Amino acid sequence: MCKLKLNSQTVVFLVALTTLLLSTWAAASAAKPNIIVILADDLGYSDIAPYGSEINTPNLDQLAQQGLRFSRYYTTASCAPTRAMLLTGVDSHRAGVANIAEALTPAQSHSPFYRGTLNHNIVTIATLLKDAGYHTNMTGKWHLGYEDPSLMPSQRGFEQTVMMPFSGGDNWTQQAYIPNYRKTLWFENGKEITLPEDFYSSEFIVDKAIKQIEKHRGDKQPFFSYLAFQAVHIPVQAPREYTEKYLNTYQSGWSVLRDNREQAVKDLGLIAQDAPVKTMNTTLDWEGLSAEEKRFNSKRMAVYAGMVDAMDFHIGRLVEYLKAIGEYDNTVIIFTSDNGPEPSDPAVNAGFSLIREHMLGYTSDFETLGERYSWNTIGTSFASAAASPLGHYKFHSGEGGMRVPMIISGPILAEQLQGQISHSKAFVKDLAPTILTIAGTQHPGSEYKGKTIEPQTGKDLLPLLNGGTDTVYNDSDIIAYEIGGNAALIKGDYKITYNRGGQNDSLWHLYNIEQDPGETQAIEKQRPAVFSDLLSEYEIYTRQNGVLPVPEDYNQTVQAGRNGAVKRIKETLANNKGILSLLLLLTAMAIIFFKRRKT
């Protein structure tokens, strides 16, 4: 047996070398910034003060003053597809989430792009960050699959998770908010949990996020935390003390609010002062309402404002915690929304009222509006104001459905950019490669651990953040998306949109969104060559991403309601109980059906 003999000089050298390597590794690990992504739900373009809102958001104000605001950041116009792209950098179709699972049609179910859950040939940034030495945490709404345990965030790269799997949930209790679910489920690290009696969603999500970070504090590893708020998804709910701040704020109505926000957005420099703005044809005449209707509607918006205010307060608690443990200055914080404001107004639908009151256990009483067991929405008119000065809102491919706030702050941001506005285009797919670059790692391409995967197709925004460039998009780059038959494609200063049914004309239109972000003047006849080019680009996009058509009468909200009703009927019949609930459900469906036929 050969024995290795070491003299004293060799031992000293090896010890010194080992010490150097360990200290270098520790320094490199410590140099990696923590990364926090905060995702609001259905937050409109001008719903926070850094984007022109009257709502009090001092903590987001602080992030904006220390960070960079984006005036042209785009998402998809619906939640799960946005979340899929954010966490993967892959187009939502190729990720398996072409639409929310609740709204898929039977004809789409054969396609791997229309699962409503993340495909298994996708690698999340959580997985890659964990590989790179990060602790990975997730709290809040997931909506990317859970019934198969392999779809849960705890199996998609997140080390610690506290999550709600559905499209939305009650903010006070575990009651279901739509018939698709029997109750609002919550899971911690893959196991179902019961919520505390004093649960309020924004507070709970931040409480859990802080506990996750605290668990590994002091081990010198950086962390990635993903906080997905329920604010301000329906049901719109807020603690009374937050709602009361705004009881007198919205008494002049939605049109005045939209005008005020338009001017505030322009004064901030987010869009040009001379940019034209249109009034949506779904905006009702405020002055035509009765005094009681005005009182009720202004409180609906007051609850919405209170919900935003409460979210901001709890974000502030997280920021203060980071400062207290000495990690704030080494933490990159990204704040944004998954899509524009929610326009649905089931409160005025007689069929849904039956379901809401008798099956789901909600009321819409004025005195307790927004509180426990209360149902609240803001409807199309206030949704248009929440998206001001842009047109449209959630589900639609207009700017108000796709363009939302985004703030990025932290040590990677060039000092001269702090408090500034970037007018560069950016897309939700870009966040994944940007986050990986910030962490000092990258996506592996088309293969991961011997398995073929989808490559990322988003752009790295870091050159923009460190001041190396004004934009990462050139005139030939495109941003494209399709959900439920509504579609858009952006190239250079131009955008084509297609919005189906209802208040829309189901035709393609062309806009110059640099000059006309309000999409007031369609110019396809004046720019036929540009129009043809963008339509050709969209056809390529559909072929590359497996886009499937929807039926002529498809409506995403109606399809989701139909799917949920069918699911509940099957469950009721299988359990041989709940006949009264079944009769109520069938009655509600009949009311909805005949009302749709009449309109």
Coordinates of C-alpha atoms in Angstrom, one line a residue:
M1 CA 0.0 0.0 0.0
C2 CA 1.4 3.3 -1.0
K3 CA 1.6 6.0 1.6
L4 CA 1.6 9.7 0.7
K5 CA 4.2 11.6 2.6
L6 CA 3.7 15.3 3.1
N7 CA 6.3 17.7 4.4
S8 CA 5.4 20.7 6.6
Q9 CA 5.6 23.2 3.7
T10 CA 3.2 21.1 1.6
V11 CA 0.7 20.9 4.4
V12 CA 0.8 24.6 5.0
F13 CA 0.3 25.2 1.2
L14 CA -2.7 22.8 1.0
V15 CA -4.3 24.3 4.1
A16 CA -3.8 27.8 2.6
L17 CA -5.2 26.7 -0.7
T18 CA -8.3 25.0 0.9
T19 CA -8.9 28.2 3.0
L20 CA -8.7 30.3 -0.1
L21 CA -11.0 28.1 -2.1
L22 CA -13.6 28.0 0.7
S23 CA -13.4 31.8 1.3
T24 CA -13.8 32.4 -2.5
W25 CA -16.8 30.0 -2.6
A26 CA -18.3 31.8 0.4
A27 CA -17.7 35.2 -1.0
A28 CA -19.2 34.2 -4.4
S29 CA -22.3 32.7 -2.6
A30 CA -22.7 35.8 -0.5
A31 CA -22.4 38.1 -3.5
K32 CA -25.4 36.5 -5.1
P33 CA -28.4 38.7 -4.5
N34 CA -31.6 37.5 -3.0
I35 CA -34.5 37.7 -5.4
I36 CA -38.2 38.4 -4.6
V37 CA -41.0 38.3 -7.1
I38 CA -44.3 39.9 -5.9
L39 CA -47.2 39.2 -8.2
A40 CA -50.5 41.1 -7.7
D41 CA -53.6 39.5 -9.3
D42 CA -55.8 41.5 -11.8
L43 CA -54.1 44.9 -10.8
G44 CA -54.7 47.6 -13.4
Y45 CA -52.2 49.9 -15.0
S46 CA -52.9 52.9 -12.8
D47 CA -53.9 51.1 -9.6
I48 CA -50.8 52.0 -7.6
A49 CA -49.5 55.5 -6.7
P50 CA -46.2 55.2 -8.8
Y51 CA -48.5 54.7 -11.8
G52 CA -50.9 57.6 -11.1
S53 CA -53.3 56.1 -8.6
E54 CA -55.1 57.9 -5.8
I55 CA -54.8 54.7 -3.7
N56 CA -52.3 55.0 -0.8
T57 CA -49.3 52.7 -1.6
P58 CA -46.3 54.2 0.2
N59 CA -44.3 51.0 0.2
L60 CA -44.6 50.5 -3.6
D61 CA -43.8 54.2 -3.8
Q62 CA -40.5 53.6 -2.0
L63 CA -39.7 50.6 -4.3
A64 CA -40.4 52.8 -7.3
Q65 CA -38.2 55.6 -6.0
Q66 CA -35.3 53.2 -5.5
G67 CA -36.1 51.2 -8.6
L68 CA -37.1 51.4 -12.2
R69 CA -40.6 51.6 -13.5
F70 CA -41.6 50.1 -16.8
S71 CA -44.2 52.0 -18.9
R72 CA -44.5 49.3 -21.5
Y73 CA -44.4 45.9 -19.7
Y74 CA -46.8 43.3 -21.1
T75 CA -48.3 40.1 -19.8
T76 CA -51.0 37.9 -21.2
A77 CA -54.6 39.0 -20.4
S78 CA -55.3 36.0 -18.1
C79 CA -53.7 34.7 -15.0
A80 CA -52.4 31.1 -15.4
P81 CA -50.7 31.7 -18.8
T82 CA -48.9 34.7 -17.4
R83 CA -47.7 32.7 -14.4
A84 CA -46.5 29.8 -16.6
M85 CA -44.4 32.2 -18.7
L86 CA -43.1 34.1 -15.6
L87 CA -41.8 30.9 -14.0
T88 CA -40.3 29.4 -17.2
G89 CA -39.5 31.9 -19.9
V90 CA -41.5 29.7 -22.3
D91 CA -44.6 30.7 -24.3
S92 CA -47.7 29.7 -22.4
H93 CA -48.9 27.3 -25.1
R94 CA -45.7 25.4 -25.2
A95 CA -45.7 25.3 -21.4
G96 CA -49.1 23.6 -21.5
V97 CA -51.1 26.6 -20.2
A98 CA -52.7 28.1 -23.4
N99 CA -55.6 29.0 -21.1
I100 CA -56.8 28.6 -17.6
A101 CA -57.8 25.0 -17.0
E102 CA -61.3 26.1 -15.9
A103 CA -62.1 27.6 -19.3
L104 CA -60.8 25.0 -21.8
T105 CA -63.2 23.5 -24.3
P106 CA -63.5 19.7 -24.8
A107 CA -62.1 20.0 -28.3
Q108 CA -58.8 21.4 -27.0
S109 CA -58.2 18.7 -24.5
H110 CA -56.2 16.5 -27.0
S111 CA -53.4 19.0 -27.3
P112 CA -50.4 19.0 -24.9
F113 CA -50.5 22.8 -25.1
Y114 CA -54.0 23.0 -23.6
R115 CA -53.7 21.2 -20.3
G116 CA -54.0 24.3 -18.0
T117 CA -51.1 22.8 -16.0
L118 CA -47.3 23.0 -16.5
N119 CA -46.0 20.4 -18.9
H120 CA -43.3 18.1 -17.6
N121 CA -40.9 19.1 -20.4
I122 CA -40.6 22.5 -18.7
V123 CA -38.0 23.5 -16.1
T124 CA -38.9 26.3 -13.8
I125 CA -36.6 29.0 -12.6
A126 CA -37.1 27.7 -9.1
T127 CA -35.5 24.4 -10.1
L128 CA -32.6 26.2 -11.8
L129 CA -32.1 28.6 -8.9
K130 CA -32.2 25.7 -6.4
D131 CA -29.5 24.0 -8.5
A132 CA -27.5 27.3 -8.3
G133 CA -27.5 27.2 -4.5
Y134 CA -30.6 29.3 -3.7
H135 CA -33.3 28.5 -1.2
T136 CA -36.6 28.6 -3.1
N137 CA -39.8 29.7 -1.5
M138 CA -43.4 30.2 -2.7
T139 CA -46.5 31.6 -1.0
G140 CA -49.9 32.4 -2.4
K141 CA -51.8 31.5 -5.6
W142 CA -50.3 28.8 -7.8
H143 CA -53.0 27.9 -10.5
L144 CA -50.6 25.7 -12.5
G145 CA -51.8 22.2 -11.4
Y146 CA -52.2 20.3 -8.2
E147 CA -54.4 17.2 -8.5
D148 CA -51.4 15.2 -9.8
P149 CA -48.9 15.8 -7.0
S150 CA -46.1 16.1 -9.5
L151 CA -47.7 19.4 -10.6
M152 CA -47.4 21.1 -7.2
P153 CA -44.9 23.8 -6.7
S154 CA -43.1 21.6 -4.1
Q155 CA -42.3 19.3 -7.1
R156 CA -41.4 22.1 -9.5
G157 CA -38.4 23.4 -7.8
F158 CA -39.7 25.2 -4.7
E159 CA -38.2 24.1 -1.4
Q160 CA -40.9 25.6 0.8
T161 CA -44.4 26.2 -0.4
V162 CA -47.7 27.5 1.0
M163 CA -50.1 27.7 -1.9
M164 CA -53.7 28.0 -3.0
P165 CA -54.1 26.0 -6.3
F166 CA -57.2 27.6 -7.9
S167 CA -58.0 30.6 -10.1
G168 CA -59.0 32.5 -7.0
G169 CA -60.3 32.1 -3.5
D170 CA -62.0 33.8 -0.7
N171 CA -59.7 36.2 1.3
W172 CA -61.3 35.5 4.7
T173 CA -62.3 31.8 4.7
Q174 CA -62.0 28.6 2.8
Q175 CA -65.4 28.8 1.1
A176 CA -65.4 28.5 -2.7
Y177 CA -65.9 31.6 -4.7
I178 CA -67.2 29.9 -7.9
P179 CA -69.0 26.5 -8.3
N180 CA -65.9 24.9 -9.9
Y181 CA -64.6 24.3 -6.4
R182 CA -66.2 22.8 -3.2
K183 CA -64.0 24.9 -1.0
T184 CA -60.8 26.9 -1.3
L185 CA -57.9 24.5 -0.7
W186 CA -54.5 25.5 0.7
F187 CA -51.4 23.3 0.9
E188 CA -48.1 23.6 2.7
N189 CA -45.2 21.7 1.3
G190 CA -47.6 19.5 -0.6
K191 CA -50.0 18.7 2.3
E192 CA -53.4 20.1 2.7
I193 CA -53.8 22.6 5.6
T194 CA -56.6 24.3 7.4
L195 CA -56.4 28.1 7.5
P196 CA -56.3 30.0 10.9
E197 CA -59.5 31.6 12.1
D198 CA -58.0 35.1 11.7
F199 CA -56.9 34.5 8.1
Y200 CA -56.8 37.4 5.6
S201 CA -55.0 36.5 2.4
S202 CA -52.5 39.4 2.0
E203 CA -51.4 39.1 5.7
F204 CA -51.2 35.3 5.6
I205 CA -49.1 35.3 2.4
V206 CA -46.5 37.7 3.8
D207 CA -46.5 36.0 7.2
K208 CA -45.6 32.7 5.6
A209 CA -43.0 34.3 3.2
I210 CA -41.2 35.8 6.2
K211 CA -41.2 32.4 8.1
Q212 CA -39.8 30.7 5.0
I213 CA -36.9 33.2 4.8
E214 CA -36.3 33.1 8.5
K215 CA -36.0 29.3 8.5
H216 CA -32.7 29.5 6.6
R217 CA -31.4 32.9 7.9
G218 CA -27.8 32.8 8.7
D219 CA -26.7 29.8 6.5
K220 CA -25.2 32.3 3.9
Q221 CA -27.3 30.9 1.0
P222 CA -29.3 33.4 -1.0
F223 CA -33.0 33.0 -1.4
F224 CA -35.6 33.3 -4.1
S225 CA -39.1 34.0 -2.9
Y226 CA -42.2 34.1 -5.0
L227 CA -45.2 35.9 -3.4
A228 CA -48.5 35.6 -5.4
F229 CA -51.1 37.7 -3.9
Q230 CA -54.9 37.2 -4.3
A231 CA -55.3 41.0 -4.3
V232 CA -57.3 42.2 -6.2
H233 CA -58.9 39.2 -7.8
I234 CA -62.6 38.6 -7.2
P235 CA -64.2 38.4 -4.7
V236 CA -62.8 41.9 -3.9
Q237 CA -62.5 42.0 -0.1
A238 CA -60.7 44.1 2.4
P239 CA -60.6 44.8 6.1
R240 CA -63.1 47.5 7.1
E241 CA -60.4 49.9 8.3
Y242 CA -58.9 49.9 4.8
T243 CA -62.2 50.3 3.0
E244 CA -63.2 53.2 5.2
K245 CA -60.3 55.3 4.0
Y246 CA -61.9 55.5 0.6
L247 CA -65.6 55.8 1.2
N248 CA -65.7 59.3 -0.1
T249 CA -63.1 58.9 -2.8
Y250 CA -65.2 57.5 -5.7
Q251 CA -68.5 59.3 -5.3
S252 CA -68.0 61.2 -8.5
G253 CA -68.0 57.9 -10.4
W254 CA -65.8 55.9 -12.9
S255 CA -65.6 58.5 -15.7
V256 CA -64.2 61.2 -13.4
L257 CA -61.8 58.6 -11.9
R258 CA -60.6 57.5 -15.4
D259 CA -60.0 61.1 -16.4
N260 CA -58.1 61.9 -13.2
R261 CA -55.9 58.9 -13.5
E262 CA -55.2 59.6 -17.2
Q263 CA -53.8 63.0 -16.3
A264 CA -51.8 61.6 -13.4
V265 CA -50.2 59.0 -15.7
K266 CA -49.4 61.6 -18.3
D267 CA -47.9 64.0 -15.6
L268 CA -45.7 61.2 -14.4
G269 CA -44.3 60.7 -17.9
L270 CA -45.6 57.2 -18.3
I271 CA -47.3 58.1 -21.6
A272 CA -47.1 61.3 -23.7
Q273 CA -49.2 64.3 -22.7
D274 CA -50.9 64.4 -26.2
A275 CA -51.7 60.6 -26.3
P276 CA -55.3 60.2 -27.3
V277 CA -57.6 58.1 -25.0
K278 CA -60.9 56.4 -25.7
T279 CA -63.9 55.7 -23.6
M280 CA -64.8 52.1 -23.5
N281 CA -68.3 51.3 -24.9
T282 CA -69.0 49.2 -21.8
T283 CA -68.7 52.3 -19.5
L284 CA -72.1 53.1 -18.1
D285 CA -73.5 56.6 -17.5
W286 CA -72.8 57.4 -13.9
E287 CA -75.3 60.3 -13.9
G288 CA -78.0 57.9 -15.0
L289 CA -77.7 55.9 -11.8
S290 CA -80.0 56.5 -8.8
A291 CA -78.5 57.9 -5.6
E292 CA -78.6 54.4 -4.0
E293 CA -76.8 52.9 -7.0
K294 CA -74.1 55.5 -6.9
R295 CA -73.7 54.9 -3.2
F296 CA -73.3 51.1 -3.7
N297 CA -71.0 51.4 -6.7
S298 CA -68.7 53.9 -5.0
K299 CA -68.3 51.5 -2.1
R300 CA -67.5 48.6 -4.4
M301 CA -64.5 50.6 -5.6
A302 CA -63.6 51.7 -2.1
V303 CA -63.3 48.0 -1.1
Y304 CA -61.1 47.5 -4.2
A305 CA -58.9 50.5 -3.1
G306 CA -58.8 49.1 0.4
M307 CA -57.6 45.7 -0.9
V308 CA -54.7 47.4 -2.8
D309 CA -53.9 49.5 0.2
A310 CA -53.8 46.4 2.5
M311 CA -51.6 44.5 0.0
D312 CA -49.1 47.5 0.0
F313 CA -49.1 47.5 3.9
H314 CA -48.2 43.9 4.1
I315 CA -45.5 44.3 1.4
G316 CA -44.1 47.0 3.7
R317 CA -43.9 44.4 6.5
L318 CA -41.8 42.2 4.3
V319 CA -39.5 45.1 3.4
E320 CA -39.1 46.1 7.0
Y321 CA -38.2 42.5 7.9
L322 CA -35.6 42.4 5.1
K323 CA -34.1 45.6 6.6
A324 CA -34.2 44.2 10.1
I325 CA -32.2 41.2 9.1
G326 CA -29.7 43.1 7.0
E327 CA -30.8 41.6 3.6
Y328 CA -32.7 44.5 2.0
D329 CA -29.7 46.0 0.3
N330 CA -28.8 42.7 -1.2
T331 CA -32.3 41.8 -2.4
V332 CA -33.7 42.4 -5.9
I333 CA -37.5 43.0 -5.7
I334 CA -39.7 42.7 -8.8
F335 CA -43.3 43.8 -8.4
T336 CA -45.9 43.4 -11.1
S337 CA -49.4 42.1 -12.0
D338 CA -50.5 39.0 -13.9
N339 CA -52.9 40.9 -16.2
G340 CA -55.2 43.9 -16.2
P341 CA -58.3 44.5 -14.0
E342 CA -61.2 42.1 -13.8
P343 CA -64.3 43.4 -15.7
S344 CA -66.7 40.6 -14.9
D345 CA -69.8 41.6 -13.0
P346 CA -71.7 38.5 -11.9
A347 CA -73.4 40.6 -9.2
V348 CA -75.9 41.7 -11.9
N349 CA -76.5 38.2 -13.3
A350 CA -79.6 36.6 -11.8
G351 CA -78.4 33.1 -12.4
F352 CA -75.1 33.7 -10.6
S353 CA -76.9 35.4 -7.8
L354 CA -78.7 32.2 -7.0
I355 CA -75.4 30.3 -7.0
R356 CA -73.6 32.9 -5.0
E357 CA -76.2 33.2 -2.3
H358 CA -77.5 29.6 -1.9
M359 CA -74.6 27.5 -2.9
L360 CA -71.5 29.5 -2.1
G361 CA -72.8 31.4 1.0
Y362 CA -72.2 35.0 0.0
T363 CA -74.2 38.2 0.4
S364 CA -73.7 41.7 -1.1
D365 CA -75.1 43.7 1.8
F366 CA -73.9 47.3 1.7
E367 CA -72.9 47.6 5.3
T368 CA -70.5 44.6 5.3
L369 CA -69.4 44.8 1.6
G370 CA -65.9 43.4 1.3
E371 CA -65.9 41.7 4.7
R372 CA -66.3 38.1 5.7
Y373 CA -68.9 36.2 3.6
S374 CA -69.3 39.3 1.4
W375 CA -69.2 39.1 -2.4
N376 CA -67.8 42.1 -4.3
T377 CA -66.6 43.0 -7.8
I378 CA -66.0 46.4 -9.6
G379 CA -67.6 45.6 -13.0
T380 CA -66.6 46.9 -16.4
S381 CA -67.0 50.6 -15.7
F382 CA -64.6 50.8 -12.8
A383 CA -62.3 48.2 -14.5
S384 CA -61.9 50.6 -17.3
A385 CA -60.9 53.3 -14.8
A386 CA -58.4 50.9 -13.2
A387 CA -56.7 50.4 -16.5
S388 CA -56.7 54.1 -17.3
P389 CA -55.6 55.6 -19.6
L390 CA -55.5 52.4 -21.6
G391 CA -58.4 50.6 -23.3
H392 CA -59.9 47.2 -22.4
Y393 CA -59.1 45.1 -19.4
K394 CA -58.6 41.4 -18.4
F395 CA -59.4 38.7 -21.0
H396 CA -58.9 41.2 -23.9
S397 CA -55.9 42.0 -26.0
G398 CA -56.2 45.7 -25.7
E399 CA -53.5 47.6 -23.8
G400 CA -55.6 47.6 -20.6
G401 CA -55.7 43.8 -20.5
M402 CA -52.0 43.3 -21.3
R403 CA -50.0 46.4 -20.1
V404 CA -49.5 46.5 -16.3
P405 CA -47.2 48.0 -13.7
M406 CA -43.7 46.6 -13.2
I407 CA -41.1 47.9 -10.8
I408 CA -37.6 46.4 -10.4
S409 CA -35.4 47.5 -7.5
G410 CA -32.2 46.3 -5.9
P411 CA -28.4 46.1 -6.2
I412 CA -28.4 45.1 -9.9
L413 CA -30.0 48.5 -10.9
A414 CA -27.7 51.2 -12.1
E415 CA -27.7 54.2 -9.7
Q416 CA -28.7 56.7 -12.4
L417 CA -31.8 54.6 -13.1
Q418 CA -33.2 54.8 -9.6
G419 CA -36.6 56.5 -9.6
Q420 CA -36.7 56.6 -13.4
I421 CA -39.0 55.2 -16.0
S422 CA -38.0 52.8 -18.8
H423 CA -40.0 53.1 -22.0
S424 CA -38.5 49.9 -23.3
K425 CA -40.9 47.1 -24.2
A426 CA -40.7 44.1 -21.9
F427 CA -42.7 40.9 -21.8
V428 CA -43.5 38.5 -19.0
K429 CA -41.4 35.8 -20.7
D430 CA -38.4 38.1 -20.1
L431 CA -38.5 37.8 -16.3
A432 CA -37.3 34.2 -16.2
P433 CA -34.0 34.7 -18.1
T434 CA -33.4 38.0 -16.3
I435 CA -33.8 36.4 -12.9
L436 CA -31.4 33.6 -13.9
T437 CA -28.8 36.0 -15.1
I438 CA -29.1 38.0 -11.8
A439 CA -28.5 34.8 -9.9
G440 CA -25.4 34.1 -12.0
T441 CA -26.8 31.1 -13.8
Q442 CA -28.6 30.3 -17.0
H443 CA -31.2 28.1 -18.6
P444 CA -29.7 24.8 -19.9
G445 CA -31.3 25.2 -23.4
S446 CA -33.1 22.2 -24.8
E447 CA -31.8 19.5 -22.5
Y448 CA -31.8 19.2 -18.7
K449 CA -30.3 16.2 -16.9
G450 CA -30.5 14.1 -20.0
K451 CA -34.2 15.0 -20.8
T452 CA -35.4 17.1 -23.7
I453 CA -37.0 20.3 -22.5
E454 CA -38.5 23.5 -23.9
P455 CA -35.9 26.2 -24.4
Q456 CA -36.5 29.7 -23.0
T457 CA -37.5 32.3 -25.6
G458 CA -37.7 35.4 -23.4
K459 CA -35.1 38.2 -23.4
D460 CA -32.6 39.1 -20.7
L461 CA -33.4 42.5 -19.3
L462 CA -30.2 42.9 -17.2
P463 CA -28.4 45.0 -19.8
L464 CA -31.2 47.5 -19.5
L465 CA -31.2 47.4 -15.7
N466 CA -27.5 48.0 -15.4
G467 CA -27.6 50.9 -17.8
G468 CA -25.9 49.3 -20.7
T469 CA -28.8 49.9 -23.1
D470 CA -32.1 51.7 -23.4
T471 CA -33.9 48.7 -24.8
V472 CA -33.4 45.0 -25.5
Y473 CA -36.0 44.9 -28.2
N474 CA -35.3 45.8 -31.9
D475 CA -37.8 46.6 -34.6
S476 CA -37.9 43.0 -35.8
D477 CA -38.6 41.4 -32.4
I478 CA -42.2 40.4 -31.6
I479 CA -44.4 40.0 -28.6
A480 CA -47.3 37.7 -29.2
Y481 CA -50.1 36.0 -27.3
E482 CA -53.4 34.3 -27.7
I483 CA -55.9 33.2 -25.1
G484 CA -59.5 32.0 -25.7
G485 CA -59.5 33.4 -29.3
N486 CA -58.4 36.9 -28.3
A487 CA -54.9 37.7 -29.7
A488 CA -52.3 40.3 -30.1
L489 CA -48.9 40.8 -31.7
I490 CA -46.5 43.7 -31.2
K491 CA -43.6 44.6 -33.5
G492 CA -41.8 47.8 -33.3
D493 CA -44.2 50.6 -32.7
Y494 CA -47.2 48.7 -34.1
K495 CA -49.7 46.2 -32.7
I496 CA -52.5 44.1 -34.1
T497 CA -55.3 43.0 -31.9
Y498 CA -58.2 40.6 -32.2
N499 CA -61.1 40.7 -29.6
R500 CA -64.1 38.5 -29.9
G501 CA -67.8 38.9 -29.2
G502 CA -69.8 41.1 -27.0
Q503 CA -68.7 44.7 -27.2
N504 CA -66.0 43.8 -29.7
D505 CA -66.3 43.4 -33.5
S506 CA -64.2 40.2 -33.9
L507 CA -61.9 41.8 -36.5
W508 CA -58.2 42.3 -36.6
H509 CA -57.1 46.0 -36.1
L510 CA -53.7 47.7 -36.4
Y511 CA -52.5 50.5 -34.0
N512 CA -49.4 52.6 -33.6
I513 CA -49.2 52.1 -29.8
E514 CA -46.2 54.4 -29.5
Q515 CA -48.3 57.3 -30.6
D516 CA -51.7 55.9 -29.7
P517 CA -51.4 53.7 -26.5
G518 CA -55.2 54.2 -26.0
E519 CA -55.8 52.3 -29.3
T520 CA -58.3 55.0 -30.4
Q521 CA -57.5 55.0 -34.1
A522 CA -57.3 51.7 -36.1
I523 CA -54.9 52.3 -39.1
E524 CA -54.9 49.0 -41.0
K525 CA -56.3 50.8 -44.1
Q526 CA -53.6 53.5 -43.9
R527 CA -50.7 51.0 -43.3
P528 CA -51.7 47.9 -45.3
A529 CA -48.1 46.7 -45.7
V530 CA -47.5 46.9 -41.9
F531 CA -50.8 45.2 -41.2
S532 CA -50.0 42.4 -43.6
D533 CA -46.6 41.9 -42.1
L534 CA -47.9 41.6 -38.5
L535 CA -50.7 39.2 -39.6
S536 CA -48.0 37.0 -41.3
E537 CA -46.0 37.1 -38.1
Y538 CA -49.0 36.0 -36.1
E539 CA -49.7 33.1 -38.4
I540 CA -46.1 32.0 -37.8
Y541 CA -46.6 32.3 -34.1
T542 CA -49.8 30.2 -34.2
R543 CA -48.0 27.4 -36.1
Q544 CA -45.0 27.4 -33.9
N545 CA -47.0 27.4 -30.6
G546 CA -49.9 25.1 -31.5
V547 CA -52.7 27.7 -31.2
L548 CA -56.1 26.1 -31.6
P549 CA -59.3 27.9 -32.6
V550 CA -62.3 28.3 -30.3
P551 CA -66.0 27.9 -31.1
E552 CA -67.7 31.0 -32.6
D553 CA -69.7 31.6 -29.5
Y554 CA -66.9 31.0 -27.1
N555 CA -66.8 33.2 -24.0
Q556 CA -64.1 32.5 -21.4
T557 CA -66.2 33.4 -18.4
V558 CA -69.2 31.5 -19.6
Q559 CA -67.1 28.4 -20.5
A560 CA -65.5 28.4 -17.0
G561 CA -69.0 28.6 -15.4
R562 CA -70.3 25.8 -17.7
N563 CA -67.3 23.6 -16.8
G564 CA -67.8 24.3 -13.1
A565 CA -71.5 23.6 -13.2
V566 CA -71.0 20.3 -15.0
K567 CA -68.3 19.2 -12.6
R568 CA -70.6 20.0 -9.6
I569 CA -73.6 18.2 -11.1
K570 CA -71.5 15.1 -11.7
E571 CA -70.1 15.2 -8.1
T572 CA -73.7 15.7 -6.7
L573 CA -75.1 12.8 -8.7
A574 CA -72.1 10.6 -7.8
N575 CA -72.6 11.3 -4.1
N576 CA -76.4 10.9 -4.3
K577 CA -77.0 13.9 -2.2
G578 CA -77.4 17.7 -2.4
I579 CA -80.5 17.5 -4.5
L580 CA -81.6 21.0 -3.5
S581 CA -78.2 22.4 -4.4
L582 CA -78.5 20.6 -7.7
L583 CA -81.9 22.1 -8.5
L584 CA -80.7 25.5 -7.6
L585 CA -77.7 25.0 -9.9
L586 CA -79.8 23.8 -12.8
T587 CA -82.2 26.8 -12.3
A588 CA -79.3 29.2 -12.3
M589 CA -77.9 27.6 -15.5
A590 CA -81.3 28.0 -17.1
I591 CA -81.5 31.6 -16.2
I592 CA -78.0 32.2 -17.6
F593 CA -78.8 30.3 -20.8
F594 CA -82.0 32.1 -21.6
K595 CA -80.5 35.5 -20.7
R596 CA -77.6 34.8 -23.2
R597 CA -80.1 33.8 -25.9
K598 CA -82.1 36.9 -25.3
T599 CA -79.0 39.2 -25.7

